[in-house]
Amino acid sequence: MATDTLKSKPGAQGATGGLRRLLLDNGALTALIVLVIAMSALSGDFLTADNLLNVGVQAAVTAILAFGVTFVIVSAGIDLSVGSVAALSATVLAWSATEAGMPVVLAVLLSVLTGIACGLVNGFLISYGKLPPFIATLAMLSVGRGLSLVISQGSPIAFPDSVSHLGDTLGGWLPVPVPVLVMIVMGLITAFVLGRTYIGRSMYAIGGNEEAARLSGLRVKRQKLAIYAFSGLFAAAAGIVLASRLSSAQPQAAQGYELDAIAAVVIGGASLAGGTGKASGTLIGALILAVLRNGLNLLSVSAFWQQVVIGVVIALAVLFDTLRRKAGATPVAAGASGGGNRGRQALTYVIAAVVAVAVVGATSLLHNGSSGGKDQKIGLSLSTLNNPFFVQIRNGAEEEAKKLGVDLTVTDAQNDASQQANQLQNFVSGGLSAVVVNPVDSDAAGPSVRAANKDGIPVIAVDRGVNKAQMSALVASDNVEGGQLGAKALAEKLGGKGTIVILQGQAGTSASRERGAGFAAGLKAYPGIKVVAKQPADFDRTKGLDVMTNLLQAHPDVDGVFAENDEMALGAIKALGTKAGKSVQVVGFDGTPDGLKAVEAGTLYASVAQQPRELGRIAVQNALRAAEDKKVEQTVKVPVKVVTKENVAGFEG
């Protein structure tokens, strides 16, 4: 009977099995459709032409990087250096065209050659040096980033105007952002190389079984050189597009992008074991990451939870890949997609698009019928929330927003200028009443703020200004003045003579440049003070501890320390131990709660306090006034103050 029952339902089993195989073979596409439908249902701002173009622009750099990484992963390798190579290539282009006075065409060529050269070095170390791909590309990650900082001296370099147009939107009958067009072109090139060329078939063969490929006559070592050169070439293209969007080459740009690129390839269906992968899957993977970030921003999900969600998606993608291979889903390898398979795949995409459009259209109609909100909506993009100073700005802003009945959305750019550009674009397309921005870099924030200007959305800058854009107001304390006050406080405490070290902030940030310049200017009045060492500690307490520990080996008798923020100062105090506040005087910057406690305890002599909560409060007040078309002062200065043990009790941040 059991046998008869089983035989009686072959059609049902066939249909179920076919659906199961369709889902397994097109899991990434299914996930993208579900995400688009979900975001459209949850946010009425998601399904707009401007926002969908934002998603495309935000996916572009990751997708271009990921296309290059696809070649590597298909051949069972890994490339951790693409983010650094992208930053280095963009820096080379900007420096060559501006500082060296090279013609732009030659500068672009040199930039591309830089990316290819980095890839060839990776390939040589892996093929001929026998280094594991992980180690070789990890080394290049560090080398590329270091060279970028050396060439730029830690500061952003303005990008040539002729190349910056790559970050613009085409006018006329085709209003499509250029980064999206570049992404499509690079995707088509990837698909052609993988599916139509000898080297593409070689990638699949090497990834499937390297030894078998070698025994069959493939020159595996030479092929790997070409594979990693392709990855470097695509990284250079991504770096140029990224810098074009920001109108400047940022030496710290694209940090962590290598992980996004790898994630996009894996989410798109490629196996880390090699032998499978395709350009369309990689594009879908990049779009999934962009839709997630865009949608979560529009839904005002905490920046911290966004990282959790994206991490879960990546883990699920790898788990799905494992299940797919166990279930025997069709691998995408060389020669696997014949004419019939291509036809079925194209039909799958068409059906998926029709279903998505139908469901999304329905959700759009629902939103159109239920729009409207009485509260003013304001977006706040902070350069980082991994620093107590900016956490205090957020806290002050949230307190004031609650008091005024304002709907405030806070995002964390994680000191990434391109991520902040994405967040600002999401604010613009999200129909906010006003935007408050604490720029990672004043130049890089310019294009996004100009887009807000074009849409009539008032923008308030807090703590740092934005260059080449119209600001309704700048709410800030004077970093240069603060640096001068810090120099005066430390020099007078030392009696006008002694040796000091300086702990610098993150290279390339305006706060580090301005505070350092102010301190240097203030120190000129005290010729008896000698600076014996300057080292960056990236505004981080742990790095401040490590850097200060190292400096003490070379300068054990130092008399004073100036740190460009309280976090580094607290790390230095830890390294100094009992010397802090006694034989060695330490001055910090920001007036954070922990910094003020150290001042009260006597281990930190002084902190140049900026009253960050007040900055946040005033920024929201001015944003609301600007949104209501009320008069706003263009510059609102919150005074800085040197806080010592004598006056710390009466100070309020």
XYZ file of C-alpha atoms in Angstrom:
653
model
C 0.000 0.000 0.000
C 2.817 2.353 0.879
C 4.401 1.680 -2.477
C 1.127 2.261 -4.314
C 0.612 5.510 -2.422
C 4.025 6.760 -3.364
C 3.558 5.882 -7.001
C 0.185 7.510 -7.162
C 1.582 11.033 -6.688
C 4.504 11.424 -9.061
C 3.191 14.712 -10.407
C 2.940 16.220 -6.942
C 6.447 15.081 -6.089
C 7.767 16.406 -9.397
C 6.152 19.790 -8.874
C 7.424 20.016 -5.305
C 10.897 18.947 -6.353
C 10.935 21.429 -9.236
C 9.909 24.290 -6.960
C 12.494 23.214 -4.408
C 15.219 23.126 -7.051
C 14.115 26.507 -8.450
C 14.393 28.076 -4.993
C 17.752 26.410 -4.347
C 19.192 27.502 -7.671
C 17.837 31.077 -7.355
C 17.996 31.629 -3.611
C 19.678 35.039 -3.843
C 17.124 36.317 -6.341
C 14.293 35.038 -4.145
C 15.825 36.784 -1.127
C 16.170 40.068 -3.048
C 12.513 39.964 -4.142
C 11.352 39.239 -0.592
C 13.500 42.099 0.731
C 12.172 44.584 -1.821
C 8.583 43.586 -1.067
C 9.167 43.778 2.696
C 10.862 47.186 2.554
C 8.130 48.519 0.270
C 5.487 47.341 2.721
C 7.286 48.751 5.772
C 8.364 52.119 4.360
C 6.430 54.336 2.008
C 9.688 56.127 1.146
C 11.422 53.014 -0.204
C 9.601 52.667 -3.509
C 10.399 55.998 -5.102
C 12.439 56.576 -8.235
C 15.033 58.639 -6.356
C 15.448 56.057 -3.615
C 15.736 53.123 -6.021
C 18.470 55.028 -7.849
C 20.107 55.583 -4.444
C 20.123 51.831 -3.902
C 21.816 51.372 -7.265
C 24.456 54.018 -6.522
C 25.099 52.586 -3.060
C 25.510 49.096 -4.501
C 27.837 50.241 -7.285
C 31.198 50.346 -5.491
C 30.576 47.102 -3.611
C 29.390 45.403 -6.810
C 32.423 46.514 -8.840
C 34.767 45.289 -6.107
C 32.757 42.069 -5.851
C 32.954 41.396 -9.597
C 36.738 41.329 -9.277
C 36.547 39.164 -6.168
C 34.244 36.779 -8.067
C 37.160 35.789 -10.321
C 39.241 35.008 -7.246
C 36.574 33.061 -5.354
C 35.583 31.042 -8.423
C 39.225 29.922 -8.582
C 39.098 28.930 -4.858
C 41.106 31.958 -3.693
C 40.423 34.976 -1.510
C 41.369 38.654 -1.811
C 41.307 40.752 1.352
C 43.192 43.673 -0.200
C 40.591 45.111 -2.607
C 39.418 47.877 -0.246
C 42.963 49.137 0.346
C 43.860 48.809 -3.341
C 40.768 50.869 -4.217
C 41.857 53.631 -1.802
C 45.457 53.517 -3.058
C 44.428 53.704 -6.724
C 42.157 56.701 -6.090
C 44.883 58.434 -4.064
C 47.424 57.863 -6.855
C 45.014 59.385 -9.389
C 44.256 62.449 -7.256
C 47.900 63.053 -6.293
C 49.153 62.579 -9.864
C 46.590 64.972 -11.338
C 46.883 67.676 -8.664
C 50.204 67.579 -6.810
C 52.307 66.164 -9.665
C 50.498 68.115 -12.395
C 50.111 65.068 -14.607
C 47.469 65.124 -17.387
C 44.242 63.555 -16.148
C 44.271 60.804 -18.785
C 47.758 59.683 -17.702
C 46.737 59.952 -14.029
C 43.769 57.643 -14.649
C 46.020 55.199 -16.508
C 48.544 55.263 -13.660
C 45.737 54.618 -11.183
C 44.523 51.601 -13.136
C 48.079 50.290 -13.478
C 48.494 50.678 -9.713
C 45.527 48.378 -9.126
C 46.795 45.832 -11.655
C 50.288 45.952 -10.119
C 48.900 45.245 -6.648
C 46.955 42.296 -8.069
C 50.053 40.958 -9.834
C 52.036 41.149 -6.596
C 49.275 39.174 -4.858
C 49.267 36.616 -7.662
C 53.075 36.285 -7.643
C 53.209 35.756 -3.868
C 50.480 33.112 -4.107
C 51.644 31.302 -7.265
C 55.419 31.499 -6.994
C 55.937 32.413 -3.348
C 53.549 29.647 -2.217
C 51.896 31.970 0.297
C 48.291 31.188 1.224
C 45.941 33.690 -0.483
C 44.688 34.838 2.924
C 48.199 35.841 4.077
C 49.349 37.369 0.780
C 46.285 39.566 0.369
C 46.221 40.453 4.084
C 49.767 41.786 3.664
C 48.689 43.789 0.615
C 45.745 45.171 2.621
C 48.238 46.732 5.042
C 50.733 47.811 2.375
C 48.064 49.413 0.178
C 46.540 51.355 3.056
C 49.946 52.467 4.288
C 51.035 53.701 0.847
C 47.749 55.577 0.496
C 48.440 57.395 3.769
C 52.069 58.059 2.818
C 51.145 59.577 -0.571
C 48.334 61.716 0.852
C 50.116 62.555 4.132
C 46.933 61.425 5.858
C 44.749 64.122 4.304
C 42.082 63.863 1.573
C 43.151 65.067 -1.880
C 40.709 66.903 -4.143
C 39.672 64.839 -7.147
C 40.004 66.284 -10.686
C 36.700 67.777 -11.839
C 36.807 65.891 -15.147
C 36.887 62.565 -13.290
C 34.494 63.648 -10.531
C 31.688 63.619 -13.120
C 31.755 59.817 -12.765
C 29.870 60.381 -9.521
C 27.162 62.507 -11.154
C 23.832 61.682 -12.763
C 23.386 61.880 -16.518
C 21.004 64.566 -17.679
C 18.569 64.624 -20.565
C 16.459 61.631 -21.471
C 18.538 59.194 -19.385
C 18.693 60.477 -15.786
C 20.739 57.524 -14.524
C 23.679 57.892 -12.105
C 27.012 57.230 -13.794
C 28.140 54.810 -11.000
C 25.173 52.573 -11.898
C 26.192 52.567 -15.565
C 29.798 51.740 -14.630
C 28.521 48.900 -12.433
C 26.471 47.475 -15.316
C 29.411 47.687 -17.734
C 31.767 45.985 -15.267
C 29.133 43.309 -14.658
C 28.816 42.598 -18.366
C 32.599 42.355 -18.660
C 32.656 39.901 -15.741
C 29.912 37.781 -17.300
C 31.756 37.752 -20.641
C 35.089 36.783 -19.075
C 33.558 33.993 -16.993
C 31.312 32.565 -19.670
C 33.016 33.239 -22.988
C 36.793 33.235 -22.521
C 39.554 30.716 -22.016
C 40.675 32.332 -18.777
C 37.100 32.227 -17.443
C 36.884 28.489 -18.038
C 40.312 28.153 -16.444
C 39.037 29.874 -13.287
C 36.277 27.301 -12.888
C 38.703 24.445 -13.593
C 41.254 25.686 -11.029
C 38.522 26.257 -8.448
C 37.001 22.826 -9.076
C 40.278 20.896 -8.769
C 43.583 22.731 -9.084
C 45.715 19.597 -9.416
C 43.469 18.159 -12.116
C 43.623 21.493 -13.950
C 47.408 21.437 -13.823
C 47.592 17.840 -15.045
C 45.236 18.673 -17.914
C 47.730 21.210 -19.223
C 46.572 24.489 -17.666
C 49.385 26.821 -16.650
C 47.897 27.364 -13.218
C 50.541 29.777 -11.936
C 50.178 32.126 -14.899
C 46.406 31.917 -14.702
C 46.485 32.945 -11.041
C 48.604 35.968 -11.929
C 45.910 37.015 -14.398
C 43.078 36.272 -11.948
C 44.510 38.495 -9.206
C 45.420 41.164 -11.768
C 41.721 41.235 -12.767
C 40.812 41.681 -9.111
C 43.249 44.609 -8.799
C 41.889 46.187 -11.993
C 38.306 46.056 -10.731
C 39.428 47.414 -7.334
C 41.035 50.394 -9.099
C 37.788 51.033 -11.002
C 35.804 50.871 -7.748
C 38.224 53.281 -6.067
C 37.866 55.816 -8.888
C 34.052 55.619 -8.766
C 34.060 55.954 -4.970
C 36.384 58.969 -4.980
C 34.299 60.542 -7.760
C 31.195 60.317 -5.585
C 33.046 62.059 -2.733
C 34.889 64.571 -4.966
C 38.061 63.632 -3.086
C 40.436 60.732 -2.603
C 40.214 59.608 1.014
C 43.260 57.648 2.280
C 40.990 55.818 4.729
C 38.267 55.114 2.159
C 36.791 51.647 1.538
C 37.822 50.226 4.906
C 36.002 46.934 5.388
C 34.715 46.931 1.815
C 36.634 43.740 1.106
C 34.294 41.973 3.521
C 31.228 43.429 1.791
C 32.618 42.330 -1.577
C 33.224 38.775 -0.381
C 29.793 38.735 1.251
C 28.140 39.884 -2.004
C 29.838 37.073 -3.952
C 28.838 34.421 -1.407
C 25.275 35.744 -1.017
C 25.048 35.630 -4.808
C 25.590 31.882 -4.818
C 29.351 31.420 -5.242
C 31.055 28.826 -3.087
C 34.111 29.686 -0.996
C 35.336 26.215 -1.924
C 35.663 27.414 -5.532
C 34.331 26.197 -8.854
C 30.991 28.053 -8.802
C 29.850 31.641 -9.181
C 28.441 34.055 -11.754
C 28.283 37.773 -12.389
C 24.484 38.040 -12.056
C 24.605 36.349 -8.656
C 27.290 38.759 -7.450
C 25.203 41.729 -8.609
C 22.185 40.373 -6.743
C 24.323 39.900 -3.624
C 25.517 43.514 -3.766
C 21.947 44.737 -4.265
C 20.773 42.721 -1.251
C 23.349 44.446 0.968
C 22.411 47.869 -0.454
C 18.657 47.270 -0.047
C 19.214 46.118 3.537
C 21.222 49.199 4.498
C 18.936 51.579 2.649
C 15.742 50.065 4.037
C 17.040 49.861 7.602
C 18.043 53.534 7.421
C 14.582 54.504 6.178
C 13.034 52.468 9.004
C 15.237 54.275 11.572
C 16.804 51.019 12.746
C 19.782 51.570 15.052
C 23.154 51.573 13.276
C 24.332 48.911 15.727
C 21.417 46.605 14.893
C 22.079 47.133 11.195
C 25.458 45.451 11.631
C 23.777 42.565 13.428
C 21.200 42.104 10.658
C 23.803 42.170 7.879
C 25.993 39.699 9.770
C 23.045 37.328 10.125
C 22.285 37.610 6.396
C 25.877 36.707 5.511
C 25.834 33.711 7.859
C 22.525 32.517 6.406
C 23.927 32.884 2.882
C 26.875 30.615 3.670
C 24.545 28.140 5.399
C 22.273 28.173 2.348
C 25.280 27.507 0.111
C 26.123 24.451 2.199
C 22.540 23.156 2.068
C 22.344 23.793 -1.663
C 25.471 21.757 -2.371
C 24.242 18.931 -0.151
C 20.880 18.984 -1.916
C 22.613 18.736 -5.270
C 21.489 22.086 -6.666
C 22.864 22.886 -10.085
C 26.296 24.486 -9.736
C 27.091 27.425 -11.948
C 30.343 26.451 -13.591
C 32.028 26.661 -16.932
C 29.855 25.233 -19.608
C 27.033 24.514 -17.190
C 24.698 27.045 -18.720
C 23.763 25.756 -22.144
C 21.141 27.347 -24.351
C 18.252 25.638 -22.545
C 19.574 26.609 -19.115
C 20.061 30.210 -20.222
C 16.498 30.309 -21.497
C 15.105 28.923 -18.247
C 17.259 31.336 -16.242
C 16.055 34.310 -18.297
C 12.446 33.165 -17.857
C 13.020 32.883 -14.098
C 14.263 36.476 -13.950
C 11.305 37.739 -16.011
C 8.775 35.932 -13.790
C 10.548 37.211 -10.675
C 10.437 40.791 -11.978
C 6.714 40.545 -12.810
C 5.876 39.136 -9.363
C 7.977 41.775 -7.626
C 6.425 44.643 -9.596
C 2.897 43.363 -8.906
C 3.361 42.967 -5.151
C 5.390 46.154 -4.781
C 2.765 48.081 -6.756
C 0.083 46.844 -4.388
C 2.059 47.897 -1.307
C 2.747 51.280 -2.905
C -0.980 51.885 -3.325
C -1.505 51.016 0.335
C 1.095 53.569 1.380
C -0.369 56.230 -0.869
C -3.657 55.780 0.912
C -2.189 55.953 4.399
C 0.407 58.686 4.241
C 0.825 61.616 6.530
C 2.482 62.296 9.828
C 2.264 65.362 12.010
C 5.765 65.253 13.463
C 8.679 66.916 11.737
C 11.242 64.317 10.644
C 14.924 65.119 11.071
C 17.912 62.924 10.210
C 21.193 63.041 12.147
C 24.275 61.471 10.545
C 27.193 61.212 12.968
C 30.744 60.447 11.877
C 30.977 57.703 14.516
C 29.251 56.432 17.649
C 32.403 54.625 18.763
C 33.467 57.701 20.694
C 31.885 59.171 23.850
C 32.008 62.716 22.429
C 29.697 61.867 19.544
C 27.536 59.707 21.788
C 27.028 62.837 23.890
C 26.037 64.798 20.775
C 23.489 62.099 19.980
C 22.153 62.100 23.542
C 21.719 65.878 23.523
C 20.014 65.731 20.121
C 17.644 62.956 21.199
C 16.737 64.796 24.406
C 15.916 67.971 22.484
C 14.004 66.061 19.772
C 11.854 64.395 22.416
C 11.217 67.730 24.096
C 10.190 69.366 20.791
C 8.138 66.413 19.510
C 10.480 65.787 16.587
C 10.939 62.381 14.944
C 14.755 61.988 14.931
C 16.600 59.294 12.960
C 20.248 58.776 13.945
C 22.814 56.988 11.775
C 26.447 56.053 12.403
C 28.890 56.509 9.482
C 31.626 54.585 11.326
C 34.207 57.142 10.150
C 33.528 56.112 6.543
C 32.877 59.095 4.257
C 31.240 56.963 1.565
C 28.912 55.292 4.070
C 27.914 58.730 5.302
C 27.234 59.804 1.721
C 24.860 56.848 1.406
C 23.093 57.770 4.633
C 22.648 61.374 3.541
C 21.241 60.221 0.202
C 18.773 58.021 2.077
C 17.712 61.013 4.181
C 17.122 63.087 1.054
C 15.011 60.403 -0.628
C 13.214 59.662 2.644
C 11.314 62.930 2.639
C 12.854 64.362 5.821
C 12.141 67.926 6.888
C 15.792 68.688 7.685
C 19.157 66.968 8.038
C 21.876 67.384 10.658
C 25.316 66.145 9.637
C 28.536 65.726 11.572
C 30.786 65.100 8.550
C 33.487 62.449 8.499
C 35.270 64.747 6.068
C 34.195 68.253 5.152
C 34.970 67.873 1.433
C 33.510 64.380 1.008
C 30.146 65.402 2.486
C 29.790 68.214 -0.078
C 28.141 66.316 -2.979
C 25.473 64.726 -0.753
C 24.666 68.023 0.938
C 24.402 69.709 -2.470
C 21.844 67.038 -3.406
C 19.849 67.996 -0.311
C 20.159 71.674 -1.291
C 18.762 70.836 -4.731
C 15.718 69.171 -3.130
C 15.152 72.123 -0.807
C 16.022 70.214 2.385
C 17.812 72.423 4.954
C 21.089 70.996 6.294
C 22.679 71.851 9.643
C 26.340 70.988 10.220
C 27.411 70.123 13.751
C 30.979 70.192 15.117
C 32.492 70.320 11.588
C 31.515 72.311 8.527
C 30.815 71.084 4.982
C 32.769 72.550 2.074
C 31.313 73.641 -1.281
C 27.690 73.275 -0.155
C 25.012 75.525 1.308
C 24.467 75.069 5.044
C 21.509 76.551 6.872
C 23.689 76.744 9.966
C 26.961 75.522 11.438
C 26.792 74.607 15.122
C 30.329 74.100 16.358
C 33.055 74.937 18.764
C 36.389 76.086 17.384
C 38.805 73.159 17.146
C 41.709 75.445 16.254
C 41.024 77.685 19.251
C 40.690 74.581 21.412
C 44.097 73.347 20.263
C 45.621 76.709 21.129
C 44.026 76.651 24.583
C 45.337 73.115 25.110
C 48.874 74.222 24.211
C 48.671 77.165 26.601
C 47.332 75.047 29.469
C 50.002 72.357 29.086
C 52.889 74.802 28.568
C 51.963 76.918 31.589
C 51.607 73.812 33.761
C 55.136 72.774 32.727
C 56.506 76.248 33.457
C 57.237 76.986 29.816
C 59.863 74.286 29.296
C 60.073 70.516 28.929
C 59.561 67.723 26.439
C 56.169 66.523 25.266
C 54.620 63.969 22.919
C 51.465 64.377 20.859
C 48.887 61.643 20.255
C 47.149 62.474 16.987
C 43.642 61.488 15.916
C 42.575 59.558 12.863
C 44.520 60.594 9.791
C 42.452 62.547 7.318
C 39.787 63.828 9.726
C 39.239 67.562 9.988
C 39.106 67.382 13.812
C 42.630 65.941 13.959
C 44.000 68.454 11.455
C 42.408 71.469 13.148
C 43.259 70.498 16.718
C 46.829 69.687 15.717
C 47.206 72.960 13.818
C 45.811 74.938 16.753
C 48.124 73.209 19.223
C 51.162 73.850 17.000
C 50.216 77.516 16.651
C 49.698 77.909 20.393
C 53.008 76.218 21.190
C 54.991 78.814 19.202
C 54.656 81.174 22.158
C 56.624 78.712 24.309
C 60.024 78.023 22.676
C 61.140 76.096 25.745
C 58.659 73.301 25.006
C 60.045 70.647 22.662
C 57.865 68.093 20.841
C 59.913 64.878 20.751
C 57.336 62.611 19.092
C 53.983 62.688 17.242
C 52.085 59.479 16.522
C 48.475 58.745 15.457
C 46.311 56.691 17.808
C 43.061 57.106 15.823
C 41.016 58.711 18.632
C 40.960 55.265 20.298
C 41.706 54.538 23.970
C 43.308 51.140 23.353
C 45.541 52.534 20.614
C 46.387 55.461 22.865
C 47.580 52.988 25.490
C 49.666 51.013 22.993
C 51.203 54.031 21.246
C 52.054 55.753 24.533
C 53.616 52.543 25.878
C 55.831 52.390 22.788
C 56.771 56.080 22.953
C 57.821 55.723 26.575
C 60.465 53.208 25.499
C 62.154 55.890 23.382
C 61.293 58.882 25.603
C 61.040 57.680 29.217
C 61.636 61.178 30.663
C 58.847 62.973 28.791
C 57.214 65.791 30.794
C 53.863 66.163 29.085
C 51.333 64.654 26.686
C 48.784 66.349 24.454
C 46.109 64.000 23.099
C 43.674 65.220 20.458
C 40.782 63.615 22.344
C 40.037 62.353 25.833
C 39.931 58.694 24.794
C 43.573 58.726 23.696
C 44.474 60.760 26.785
C 42.903 58.095 29.019
C 44.917 55.416 27.200
C 48.089 57.465 27.733
C 47.289 57.808 31.438
C 47.012 54.034 31.681
C 50.440 53.641 30.047
C 51.997 56.267 32.330
C 50.684 54.611 35.501
C 51.693 56.507 38.643
C 53.505 59.167 36.600
C 50.231 60.568 35.274
C 49.343 63.835 37.001
C 52.609 63.867 38.946
C 55.805 63.855 36.873
C 53.925 63.814 33.558
C 51.051 66.182 32.776
C 48.382 65.065 30.293
C 45.925 67.318 28.439
C 42.999 65.870 26.512
C 40.208 67.251 24.353
C 36.371 66.957 24.303
C 35.316 67.019 27.948
C 33.755 63.541 27.897
C 32.312 62.097 31.138
C 35.273 59.720 31.598
C 37.689 62.526 30.788
C 36.123 64.809 33.403
C 36.317 62.024 36.000
C 40.036 61.712 35.272
C 40.416 65.501 35.666
C 38.627 65.300 39.004
C 40.907 62.436 40.070
C 44.003 64.423 39.092
C 45.419 61.938 36.570
C 44.352 64.129 33.620
C 45.527 67.700 34.147
C 42.996 69.280 31.800
C 40.489 68.644 29.033
C 39.505 71.193 26.418
C 35.760 70.723 26.742
C 33.336 71.378 23.884
C 30.012 70.671 25.622
C 28.870 68.001 23.122
C 25.362 67.662 24.572
C 24.841 71.350 23.969
C 26.028 70.925 20.377
C 23.397 68.218 19.838
C 20.606 70.245 21.436
C 21.324 73.423 19.481
C 21.686 71.497 16.205
C 18.195 69.995 16.552
C 16.721 73.359 17.555
C 18.177 74.992 14.457
C 17.149 72.102 12.201
C 13.543 72.465 13.348
C 13.624 76.234 12.852
C 15.043 75.790 9.339
C 12.404 73.163 8.517
C 9.701 75.626 9.567
C 11.265 78.397 7.420
C 12.189 80.454 10.463
C 15.332 82.575 10.668
C 18.474 80.690 11.670
C 21.889 82.110 12.554
C 24.412 80.853 9.993
C 27.118 80.229 12.590
C 26.360 79.221 16.159
C 29.494 78.967 18.289
C 29.415 76.920 21.478
C 32.364 78.143 23.550
C 35.214 75.779 24.433
C 36.565 75.767 27.922
C 39.680 74.379 29.577
C 38.467 72.236 32.469
C 40.913 71.526 35.298
C 40.529 70.189 38.829
C 39.748 73.715 40.023
C 36.628 74.205 37.887
C 35.488 70.677 36.993
C 32.853 70.569 39.738
C 30.811 73.357 38.160
C 31.180 72.231 34.573
C 28.258 70.708 32.646
C 28.897 68.957 29.290
